[in-house]
C-alpha cells in the first residue's frame, strides 16, 4: 500500500485572520563551484497531498503511484480555515493543497502559492473553459490553480424521520433548518450544520433576502441573530462527521455539501438498514463553490505536485473521482465517462434553472472575516 492517511480530522474552526505571512519561498542558492553546475537533483519519489476528507477515489491514488512510482502521503482536512492557518504559517511540507476558490484568492495575494508550470500539465486541455473562466475571477488567468471538484451547499434529510414528524415539512427550503419553528421540530432527531462560517452565514443571508456576500456588519448581525435562534436545536456543527451520522440515523437534517449528502445516501443504501436519505437544493438558492489544486510556494516536491495534478486531470481519472465522491468535475472530457446515475443526478449537475439560482462565494476582506469569525465563535459556543 503506497498511500498513508496521516492526519485525523479537524475540530472547531480556528478563527483565522488573513495576514500576509511575509514568507517568501527560499530558493536554494546554487553551490559555488568552479565546475559546470550539476543538473538539479531528481526529486525524491514522494508527493505530500492535503485534501478535503471524502473527496477522492483512493484507487486513483494507488493508480497514480503505479503509473509514476511516486508515493502519495495523503492527509485530510474539512475546513478552509484550518488549511489557511497552515498555509499562512508556511513550511507545511505539502506539495498539493485544495483550498476553495474564495479562500485561494487572498492566499494567492499573500504569496503562499507558486505559479503552475502549464508545460507540465498537458491534461489542462480537458478542462471546461467556461468553468475555468468563472474561477479566473479568483485567480486571474488561472495561473495558480486548477479545479478538483465543484459543488453546492444543500439540505440533506432522513425521509422517513422527517415525514413522520411532519409530512408538510418544507424540505425544499432553508426554512427547514433556519426557521426556529421548524428547527425545533427536528431537535430530537438531530440537526447538523457545516462548520464553515462564510457559507452558513451566506446561506442565512440569502434566506433573509440579503446579499449572501454582503460585508455589512448590520447584515452579519441579522444573520447571527437568526442563527442564534436555531442554535438550541442544532446538535452538531461539523463538516465531515455528518456523512455517517445522517446515514446511520444519528441526525435527520443537515445543512451540508452536495456530494457529501449524496455519499451519505449511498452509505445508507449500502448499510441496508432502511435509512433513506434525500438531498434538495433549496428554492431560495444556494452557494456554488470551486475547490482548487494549488502548489505551495515552498513545496518540497513541485515536479511531483505537477505530475499529481496532471494525473488527476486525465478524463478517466476525473470521472472515477466524480463517480466516487458525487461532486461535479470541471473536466469536460470526463463527462461522457461518468456513471449515468452521477451525470444525470440533478444534485451533482444541477439543471440550468437551478444553476441560475446559485450564487458564487466571494473572497471576504480580512476585516470582515475577523467579525465573521467572532460571530461564528458565539454561534458555535452558543453564547
Ligand atoms: C468534501 C467536501 C468538500 C467541499 N468532503 C468543501 N468545499
Tab-separated table of C-alpha atoms and ligand atoms in Angstrom:
chain	number	residue	atom	x	y	z
A	1	UNK	CA	0.000	0.000	0.000
A	2	UNK	CA	1.642	3.188	-1.104
A	3	UNK	CA	-0.745	5.633	0.494
A	4	UNK	CA	-0.692	6.763	4.061
A	5	UNK	CA	-3.512	8.708	5.659
A	6	UNK	CA	-1.692	10.691	8.301
A	7	UNK	CA	-3.990	13.228	9.818
A	8	UNK	CA	-7.034	12.947	11.944
A	9	UNK	CA	-9.986	15.166	11.232
A	10	UNK	CA	-10.184	18.689	12.419
A	11	UNK	CA	-12.468	20.004	15.082
A	12	UNK	CA	-13.525	23.532	15.698
A	13	UNK	CA	-12.654	26.222	13.244
A	14	UNK	CA	-9.608	28.216	14.204
A	15	UNK	CA	-10.547	31.856	13.967
A	16	UNK	CA	-8.307	32.947	11.160
A	17	UNK	CA	-7.480	36.410	10.019
A	18	UNK	CA	-5.710	36.610	6.734
A	19	UNK	CA	-2.431	38.380	7.033
A	20	UNK	CA	0.402	38.248	4.607
A	21	UNK	CA	2.837	35.839	6.144
A	22	UNK	CA	5.763	37.669	4.647
A	23	UNK	CA	7.307	34.310	3.991
A	24	UNK	CA	8.770	34.021	0.572
A	25	UNK	CA	9.904	30.690	-0.747
A	26	UNK	CA	13.534	30.239	-0.014
A	27	UNK	CA	15.354	29.430	-3.194
A	28	UNK	CA	18.391	27.301	-2.517
A	29	UNK	CA	21.398	29.277	-3.730
A	30	UNK	CA	23.387	27.285	-6.240
A	31	UNK	CA	26.557	25.966	-4.686
A	32	UNK	CA	29.625	27.880	-5.801
A	33	UNK	CA	31.818	25.672	-7.852
A	34	UNK	CA	34.470	26.013	-10.494
A	35	UNK	CA	32.880	23.164	-12.372
A	36	UNK	CA	29.817	23.357	-14.588
A	37	UNK	CA	26.682	23.404	-12.407
A	38	UNK	CA	25.278	19.950	-11.825
A	39	UNK	CA	21.808	19.170	-13.120
A	40	UNK	CA	19.238	19.645	-10.361
A	41	UNK	CA	18.863	16.510	-8.293
A	42	UNK	CA	15.777	14.500	-9.171
A	43	UNK	CA	13.059	14.813	-6.564
A	44	UNK	CA	12.512	12.070	-4.075
A	45	UNK	CA	9.612	9.939	-5.389
A	46	UNK	CA	7.077	11.341	-2.931
A	47	UNK	CA	4.203	13.800	-3.098
A	48	UNK	CA	2.546	15.205	0.030
A	49	UNK	CA	-1.123	15.972	-0.605
A	50	UNK	CA	-3.547	17.782	1.723
A	51	UNK	CA	-7.129	17.462	0.513
A	52	UNK	CA	-10.659	17.615	1.886
A	53	UNK	CA	-11.891	14.404	3.510
A	54	UNK	CA	-14.161	12.142	1.437
A	55	UNK	CA	-13.052	13.848	-1.751
A	56	UNK	CA	-11.171	11.332	-3.899
A	57	UNK	CA	-11.341	7.740	-5.060
A	58	UNK	CA	-8.475	6.046	-3.124
A	59	UNK	CA	-7.967	3.737	-6.110
A	60	UNK	CA	-6.841	6.787	-8.117
A	61	UNK	CA	-4.056	7.461	-5.605
A	62	UNK	CA	-2.831	3.905	-5.958
A	63	UNK	CA	-3.113	4.114	-9.747
A	64	UNK	CA	-1.028	7.322	-9.721
A	65	UNK	CA	1.709	5.595	-7.737
A	66	UNK	CA	1.616	2.590	-10.028
A	67	UNK	CA	1.997	4.747	-13.119
A	68	UNK	CA	4.625	7.168	-11.822
A	69	UNK	CA	6.391	5.406	-8.970
A	70	UNK	CA	5.616	8.450	-6.796
A	71	UNK	CA	4.350	7.564	-3.320
A	72	UNK	CA	1.398	9.651	-2.069
A	73	UNK	CA	1.277	10.859	1.535
A	74	UNK	CA	-2.357	11.859	1.801
A	75	UNK	CA	-3.689	13.993	4.653
A	76	UNK	CA	-7.205	15.334	5.013
A	77	UNK	CA	-8.960	18.406	6.428
A	78	UNK	CA	-12.562	19.597	6.406
A	79	UNK	CA	-12.223	23.350	6.831
A	80	UNK	CA	-10.789	26.141	4.704
A	81	UNK	CA	-9.835	27.960	7.888
A	82	UNK	CA	-7.673	25.091	9.087
A	83	UNK	CA	-5.921	24.853	5.723
A	84	UNK	CA	-5.426	28.610	5.607
A	85	UNK	CA	-3.912	28.790	9.070
A	86	UNK	CA	-1.299	26.246	7.995
A	87	UNK	CA	-0.605	27.888	4.658
A	88	UNK	CA	-0.077	31.314	6.209
A	89	UNK	CA	2.301	29.879	8.781
A	90	UNK	CA	4.297	28.308	5.931
A	91	UNK	CA	6.523	25.240	5.834
A	92	UNK	CA	3.558	22.894	5.666
A	93	UNK	CA	5.598	20.281	3.850
A	94	UNK	CA	2.687	19.872	1.443
A	95	UNK	CA	3.142	19.745	-2.304
A	96	UNK	CA	-0.530	19.921	-3.251
A	97	UNK	CA	-3.347	21.593	-1.289
A	98	UNK	CA	-7.016	22.153	-2.165
A	99	UNK	CA	-8.493	25.472	-0.932
A	100	UNK	CA	-11.861	26.722	-2.132
A	101	UNK	CA	-11.530	29.453	-4.740
A	102	UNK	CA	-12.870	32.131	-2.365
A	103	UNK	CA	-10.007	31.421	0.046
A	104	UNK	CA	-7.455	30.795	-2.692
A	105	UNK	CA	-7.959	34.362	-3.942
A	106	UNK	CA	-6.479	36.010	-0.855
A	107	UNK	CA	-3.943	33.226	-0.342
A	108	UNK	CA	-2.541	33.991	-3.815
A	109	UNK	CA	-2.239	37.654	-2.805
A	110	UNK	CA	-0.483	36.620	0.404
A	111	UNK	CA	2.156	34.838	-1.679
A	112	UNK	CA	1.600	31.324	-0.420
A	113	UNK	CA	1.449	29.612	-3.834
A	114	UNK	CA	3.751	29.211	-6.807
A	115	UNK	CA	2.513	29.682	-10.346
A	116	UNK	CA	1.642	26.458	-12.118
A	117	UNK	CA	4.010	25.387	-14.886
A	118	UNK	CA	1.428	24.595	-17.546
A	119	UNK	CA	4.061	22.884	-19.717
A	120	UNK	CA	3.920	20.157	-17.074
A	121	UNK	CA	0.122	19.989	-17.211
A	122	UNK	CA	-0.729	18.754	-20.722
A	123	UNK	CA	-4.088	17.458	-19.489
A	124	UNK	CA	-5.166	21.092	-18.984
A	125	UNK	CA	-6.736	20.749	-22.459
A	126	UNK	CA	-9.538	18.638	-20.944
A	127	UNK	CA	-10.852	21.422	-18.717
A	128	UNK	CA	-14.194	23.115	-19.294
A	129	UNK	CA	-13.197	26.652	-20.224
A	130	UNK	CA	-16.456	28.190	-19.040
A	131	UNK	CA	-15.847	26.868	-15.522
A	132	UNK	CA	-12.199	27.942	-15.547
A	133	UNK	CA	-13.369	31.412	-16.681
A	134	UNK	CA	-15.615	31.626	-13.596
A	135	UNK	CA	-12.674	30.625	-11.440
A	136	UNK	CA	-10.465	33.250	-13.125
A	137	UNK	CA	-12.402	35.854	-11.107
A	138	UNK	CA	-10.485	34.490	-8.104
A	139	UNK	CA	-7.278	33.536	-9.911
A	140	UNK	CA	-6.807	35.861	-12.898
A	141	UNK	CA	-5.528	33.936	-15.893
A	142	UNK	CA	-5.869	30.645	-13.963
A	143	UNK	CA	-2.191	30.961	-13.163
A	144	UNK	CA	-2.130	29.326	-9.749
A	145	UNK	CA	-4.810	26.681	-9.514
A	146	UNK	CA	-6.830	24.040	-11.297
A	147	UNK	CA	-10.238	22.744	-10.311
A	148	UNK	CA	-10.554	19.436	-8.477
A	149	UNK	CA	-14.346	19.422	-7.945
A	150	UNK	CA	-17.192	21.852	-7.563
A	151	UNK	CA	-20.464	21.599	-5.700
A	152	UNK	CA	-23.102	23.378	-3.677
A	153	UNK	CA	-24.423	23.751	-0.142
A	154	UNK	CA	-27.653	21.795	0.211
A	155	UNK	CA	-30.179	20.201	2.538
A	156	UNK	CA	-29.891	16.515	3.347
A	157	UNK	CA	-32.586	14.753	5.305
A	158	UNK	CA	-33.804	11.398	6.519
A	159	UNK	CA	-37.001	10.990	4.521
A	160	UNK	CA	-38.871	8.676	6.896
A	161	UNK	CA	-37.972	10.520	10.090
A	162	UNK	CA	-38.745	13.976	8.724
A	163	UNK	CA	-42.012	12.868	7.094
A	164	UNK	CA	-43.041	11.116	10.318
A	165	UNK	CA	-42.551	14.355	12.238
A	166	UNK	CA	-44.436	16.437	9.685
A	167	UNK	CA	-45.302	15.418	6.127
A	168	UNK	CA	-45.603	19.128	5.297
A	169	UNK	CA	-42.017	19.862	6.328
A	170	UNK	CA	-40.547	22.350	3.826
A	171	UNK	CA	-37.704	20.117	2.620
A	172	UNK	CA	-37.079	22.351	-0.400
A	173	UNK	CA	-36.483	25.484	1.695
A	174	UNK	CA	-33.790	26.686	4.069
A	175	UNK	CA	-36.665	27.339	6.478
A	176	UNK	CA	-36.455	23.622	7.322
A	177	UNK	CA	-33.288	24.493	9.269
A	178	UNK	CA	-33.284	28.281	9.625
A	179	UNK	CA	-36.872	28.864	10.780
A	180	UNK	CA	-36.832	28.196	14.544
A	181	UNK	CA	-40.390	26.836	14.366
A	182	UNK	CA	-39.261	24.072	12.038
A	183	UNK	CA	-35.825	23.559	13.574
A	184	UNK	CA	-37.475	22.973	16.964
A	185	UNK	CA	-39.417	20.054	15.487
A	186	UNK	CA	-36.208	18.296	14.429
A	187	UNK	CA	-34.242	18.929	17.603
A	188	UNK	CA	-34.717	15.426	18.920
A	189	UNK	CA	-33.931	13.591	15.702
A	190	UNK	CA	-30.911	15.858	15.215
A	191	UNK	CA	-29.824	18.797	13.069
A	192	UNK	CA	-26.280	19.409	11.890
A	193	UNK	CA	-24.772	22.384	10.088
A	194	UNK	CA	-21.397	22.820	8.468
A	195	UNK	CA	-18.552	24.328	10.443
A	196	UNK	CA	-17.998	26.821	7.634
A	197	UNK	CA	-18.740	30.363	8.796
A	198	UNK	CA	-18.745	32.116	5.429
A	199	UNK	CA	-21.032	29.518	3.889
A	200	UNK	CA	-23.554	29.133	6.705
A	201	UNK	CA	-23.765	32.912	7.188
A	202	UNK	CA	-24.025	33.296	3.380
A	203	UNK	CA	-26.946	30.875	3.300
A	204	UNK	CA	-28.573	32.656	6.253
A	205	UNK	CA	-28.216	36.000	4.455
A	206	UNK	CA	-29.796	34.563	1.298
A	207	UNK	CA	-32.645	33.164	3.387
A	208	UNK	CA	-33.167	36.649	4.835
A	209	UNK	CA	-33.320	38.058	1.295
A	210	UNK	CA	-29.951	39.774	1.636
A	211	UNK	CA	-26.801	39.579	-0.454
A	212	UNK	CA	-25.074	36.345	0.612
A	213	UNK	CA	-21.711	38.012	0.055
A	214	UNK	CA	-22.625	41.138	1.992
A	215	UNK	CA	-19.884	42.566	4.194
A	216	UNK	CA	-22.302	44.848	6.018
A	217	UNK	CA	-21.952	44.349	9.754
A	218	UNK	CA	-25.683	45.024	10.126
A	219	UNK	CA	-26.372	42.115	7.792
A	220	UNK	CA	-23.920	39.947	9.711
A	221	UNK	CA	-25.761	40.813	12.920
A	222	UNK	CA	-29.096	39.869	11.320
A	223	UNK	CA	-27.644	36.516	10.230
A	224	UNK	CA	-26.162	35.912	13.669
A	225	UNK	CA	-29.489	36.724	15.345
A	226	UNK	CA	-31.184	34.195	13.084
A	227	UNK	CA	-28.555	31.523	13.716
A	228	UNK	CA	-28.698	32.111	17.476
A	229	UNK	CA	-32.447	31.425	17.407
A	230	UNK	CA	-31.895	27.955	15.939
A	231	UNK	CA	-28.753	27.232	17.975
A	232	UNK	CA	-30.637	25.387	20.769
A	233	UNK	CA	-31.935	22.935	18.171
A	234	UNK	CA	-28.596	22.230	16.444
A	235	UNK	CA	-26.892	19.080	17.700
A	236	UNK	CA	-23.719	19.141	15.627
A	237	UNK	CA	-21.594	21.796	13.935
A	238	UNK	CA	-19.129	19.796	11.911
A	239	UNK	CA	-18.062	19.440	8.299
A	240	UNK	CA	-17.393	15.723	7.820
A	241	UNK	CA	-18.908	13.689	10.667
A	242	UNK	CA	-22.397	14.345	9.356
A	243	UNK	CA	-21.933	11.989	6.387
A	244	UNK	CA	-22.010	8.948	8.651
A	245	UNK	CA	-24.351	10.490	11.223
A	246	UNK	CA	-27.008	11.122	8.589
A	247	UNK	CA	-26.503	7.666	7.052
A	248	UNK	CA	-26.860	5.832	10.352
A	249	UNK	CA	-29.802	7.871	11.647
A	250	UNK	CA	-27.961	9.818	14.384
A	251	UNK	CA	-29.113	13.063	12.785
A	252	UNK	CA	-32.080	13.628	10.486
A	253	UNK	CA	-31.481	17.039	8.877
A	254	UNK	CA	-28.270	18.661	7.693
A	255	UNK	CA	-27.011	21.809	6.054
A	256	UNK	CA	-24.159	20.124	4.224
A	257	UNK	CA	-22.254	19.840	0.962
A	258	UNK	CA	-23.993	18.284	-2.035
A	259	UNK	CA	-21.637	15.369	-2.702
A	260	UNK	CA	-21.246	14.570	0.987
A	261	UNK	CA	-25.020	14.251	1.336
A	262	UNK	CA	-25.110	12.006	-1.728
A	263	UNK	CA	-22.281	9.912	-0.248
A	264	UNK	CA	-24.351	9.642	2.925
A	265	UNK	CA	-27.300	8.451	0.844
A	266	UNK	CA	-25.102	5.769	-0.780
A	267	UNK	CA	-23.700	4.677	2.580
A	268	UNK	CA	-27.239	4.359	3.969
A	269	UNK	CA	-28.272	2.244	0.997
A	270	UNK	CA	-25.194	0.041	1.359
A	271	UNK	CA	-25.846	-0.445	5.086
A	272	UNK	CA	-29.301	-1.825	4.220
A	273	UNK	CA	-30.913	-0.657	7.474
A	274	UNK	CA	-33.791	1.075	5.712
A	275	UNK	CA	-32.452	4.616	6.162
A	276	UNK	CA	-33.482	6.720	3.174
A	277	UNK	CA	-31.602	9.982	2.601
A	278	UNK	CA	-32.652	12.705	0.172
A	279	UNK	CA	-30.975	15.928	-0.930
A	280	UNK	CA	-32.537	19.181	-2.086
A	281	UNK	CA	-31.174	22.419	-3.449
A	282	UNK	CA	-33.332	24.944	-1.560
A	283	UNK	CA	-35.601	27.226	-3.551
A	284	UNK	CA	-34.075	30.379	-2.027
A	285	UNK	CA	-30.866	29.472	-3.881
A	286	UNK	CA	-27.534	28.346	-2.555
A	287	UNK	CA	-23.787	28.694	-2.805
A	288	UNK	CA	-21.758	27.221	-5.646
A	289	UNK	CA	-18.094	26.755	-4.789
A	290	UNK	CA	-14.981	25.508	-6.532
A	291	UNK	CA	-12.164	23.604	-4.815
A	292	UNK	CA	-8.752	24.092	-6.349
A	293	UNK	CA	-5.486	22.202	-6.583
A	294	UNK	CA	-2.608	24.567	-5.833
A	295	UNK	CA	1.099	24.172	-5.037
A	296	UNK	CA	2.568	25.997	-2.017
A	297	UNK	CA	5.497	28.265	-2.847
A	298	UNK	CA	7.699	26.221	-0.539
A	299	UNK	CA	6.507	22.783	-1.723
A	300	UNK	CA	9.368	20.303	-1.370
A	301	UNK	CA	8.425	18.337	-4.493
A	302	UNK	CA	6.977	20.736	-7.082
A	303	UNK	CA	7.627	18.441	-10.061
A	304	UNK	CA	5.772	15.611	-8.348
A	305	UNK	CA	2.993	18.061	-7.465
A	306	UNK	CA	2.580	18.889	-11.155
A	307	UNK	CA	2.638	15.171	-12.019
A	308	UNK	CA	-0.090	14.528	-9.421
A	309	UNK	CA	-2.315	17.360	-10.615
A	310	UNK	CA	-1.809	16.387	-14.254
A	311	UNK	CA	-2.760	12.801	-13.455
A	312	UNK	CA	-5.964	13.919	-11.714
A	313	UNK	CA	-6.836	15.885	-14.878
A	314	UNK	CA	-6.918	12.744	-17.026
A	315	UNK	CA	-10.551	12.367	-18.117
A	316	UNK	CA	-10.838	8.785	-16.888
A	317	UNK	CA	-9.324	9.721	-13.512
A	318	UNK	CA	-11.512	12.810	-13.074
A	319	UNK	CA	-14.550	10.672	-13.964
A	320	UNK	CA	-13.591	7.974	-11.463
A	321	UNK	CA	-13.203	10.606	-8.736
A	322	UNK	CA	-16.511	12.278	-9.583
A	323	UNK	CA	-18.292	8.912	-9.619
A	324	UNK	CA	-16.814	8.055	-6.240
A	325	UNK	CA	-17.462	11.314	-4.358
A	326	UNK	CA	-20.604	12.578	-6.155
A	327	UNK	CA	-19.187	16.014	-6.790
A	328	UNK	CA	-19.035	17.626	-10.225
A	329	UNK	CA	-15.857	17.701	-12.259
A	330	UNK	CA	-14.711	20.642	-14.367
A	331	UNK	CA	-13.141	18.146	-16.789
A	332	UNK	CA	-15.312	18.314	-19.915
A	333	UNK	CA	-13.814	15.176	-21.416
A	334	UNK	CA	-14.691	13.254	-18.246
A	335	UNK	CA	-18.418	13.868	-18.697
A	336	UNK	CA	-19.024	11.053	-21.237
A	337	UNK	CA	-17.171	8.684	-18.910
A	338	UNK	CA	-19.327	9.343	-15.838
A	339	UNK	CA	-21.786	6.807	-14.479
A	340	UNK	CA	-25.162	7.866	-15.895
A	341	UNK	CA	-26.512	7.835	-12.328
A	342	UNK	CA	-23.997	10.545	-11.397
A	343	UNK	CA	-24.135	12.524	-14.643
A	344	UNK	CA	-27.949	12.628	-14.572
A	345	UNK	CA	-28.234	13.372	-10.845
A	346	UNK	CA	-29.546	16.951	-10.538
A	347	UNK	CA	-27.849	17.120	-7.144
A	348	UNK	CA	-24.453	16.722	-8.830
A	349	UNK	CA	-25.066	18.587	-12.084
A	350	UNK	CA	-27.992	20.922	-11.395
A	351	UNK	CA	-30.319	21.773	-14.295
A	352	UNK	CA	-29.994	25.271	-15.767
A	353	UNK	CA	-32.968	26.645	-13.819
A	354	UNK	CA	-31.196	25.701	-10.583
A	355	UNK	CA	-27.774	26.801	-11.834
A	356	UNK	CA	-29.288	30.241	-12.428
A	357	UNK	CA	-30.123	30.496	-8.727
A	358	UNK	CA	-26.696	29.556	-7.431
A	359	UNK	CA	-24.597	32.379	-6.066
A	360	UNK	CA	-20.814	32.466	-6.005
A	361	UNK	CA	-18.903	32.518	-2.775
A	362	UNK	CA	-16.668	35.584	-2.953
A	363	UNK	CA	-13.498	36.330	-1.020
A	364	UNK	CA	-14.198	38.284	2.165
A	365	UNK	CA	-11.962	41.084	3.400
A	366	UNK	CA	-9.725	40.332	6.403
A	367	UNK	CA	-11.638	42.948	8.432
A	368	UNK	CA	-14.988	41.330	7.711
A	369	UNK	CA	-13.554	37.849	8.278
A	370	UNK	CA	-12.450	38.866	11.765
A	371	UNK	CA	-16.005	39.922	12.647
A	372	UNK	CA	-17.440	36.856	10.928
A	373	UNK	CA	-15.221	34.540	12.944
A	374	UNK	CA	-16.158	36.300	16.185
A	375	UNK	CA	-19.855	35.878	15.366
A	376	UNK	CA	-19.178	32.250	14.464
A	377	UNK	CA	-17.489	31.570	17.792
A	378	UNK	CA	-20.540	32.990	19.551
A	379	UNK	CA	-22.742	30.695	17.465
A	380	UNK	CA	-20.684	27.548	17.986
A	381	UNK	CA	-20.363	28.121	21.730
A	382	UNK	CA	-23.994	29.256	21.950
A	383	UNK	CA	-23.040	32.432	23.842
B	1	LIG	C1	-15.634	17.067	0.714
B	1	LIG	C2	-16.075	18.428	0.982
B	1	LIG	C3	-15.579	19.380	0.004
B	1	LIG	C4	-16.440	20.537	-0.119
B	1	LIG	N1	-15.979	16.222	1.766
B	1	LIG	C5	-15.975	21.767	0.527
B	1	LIG	N2	-15.697	22.780	-0.351
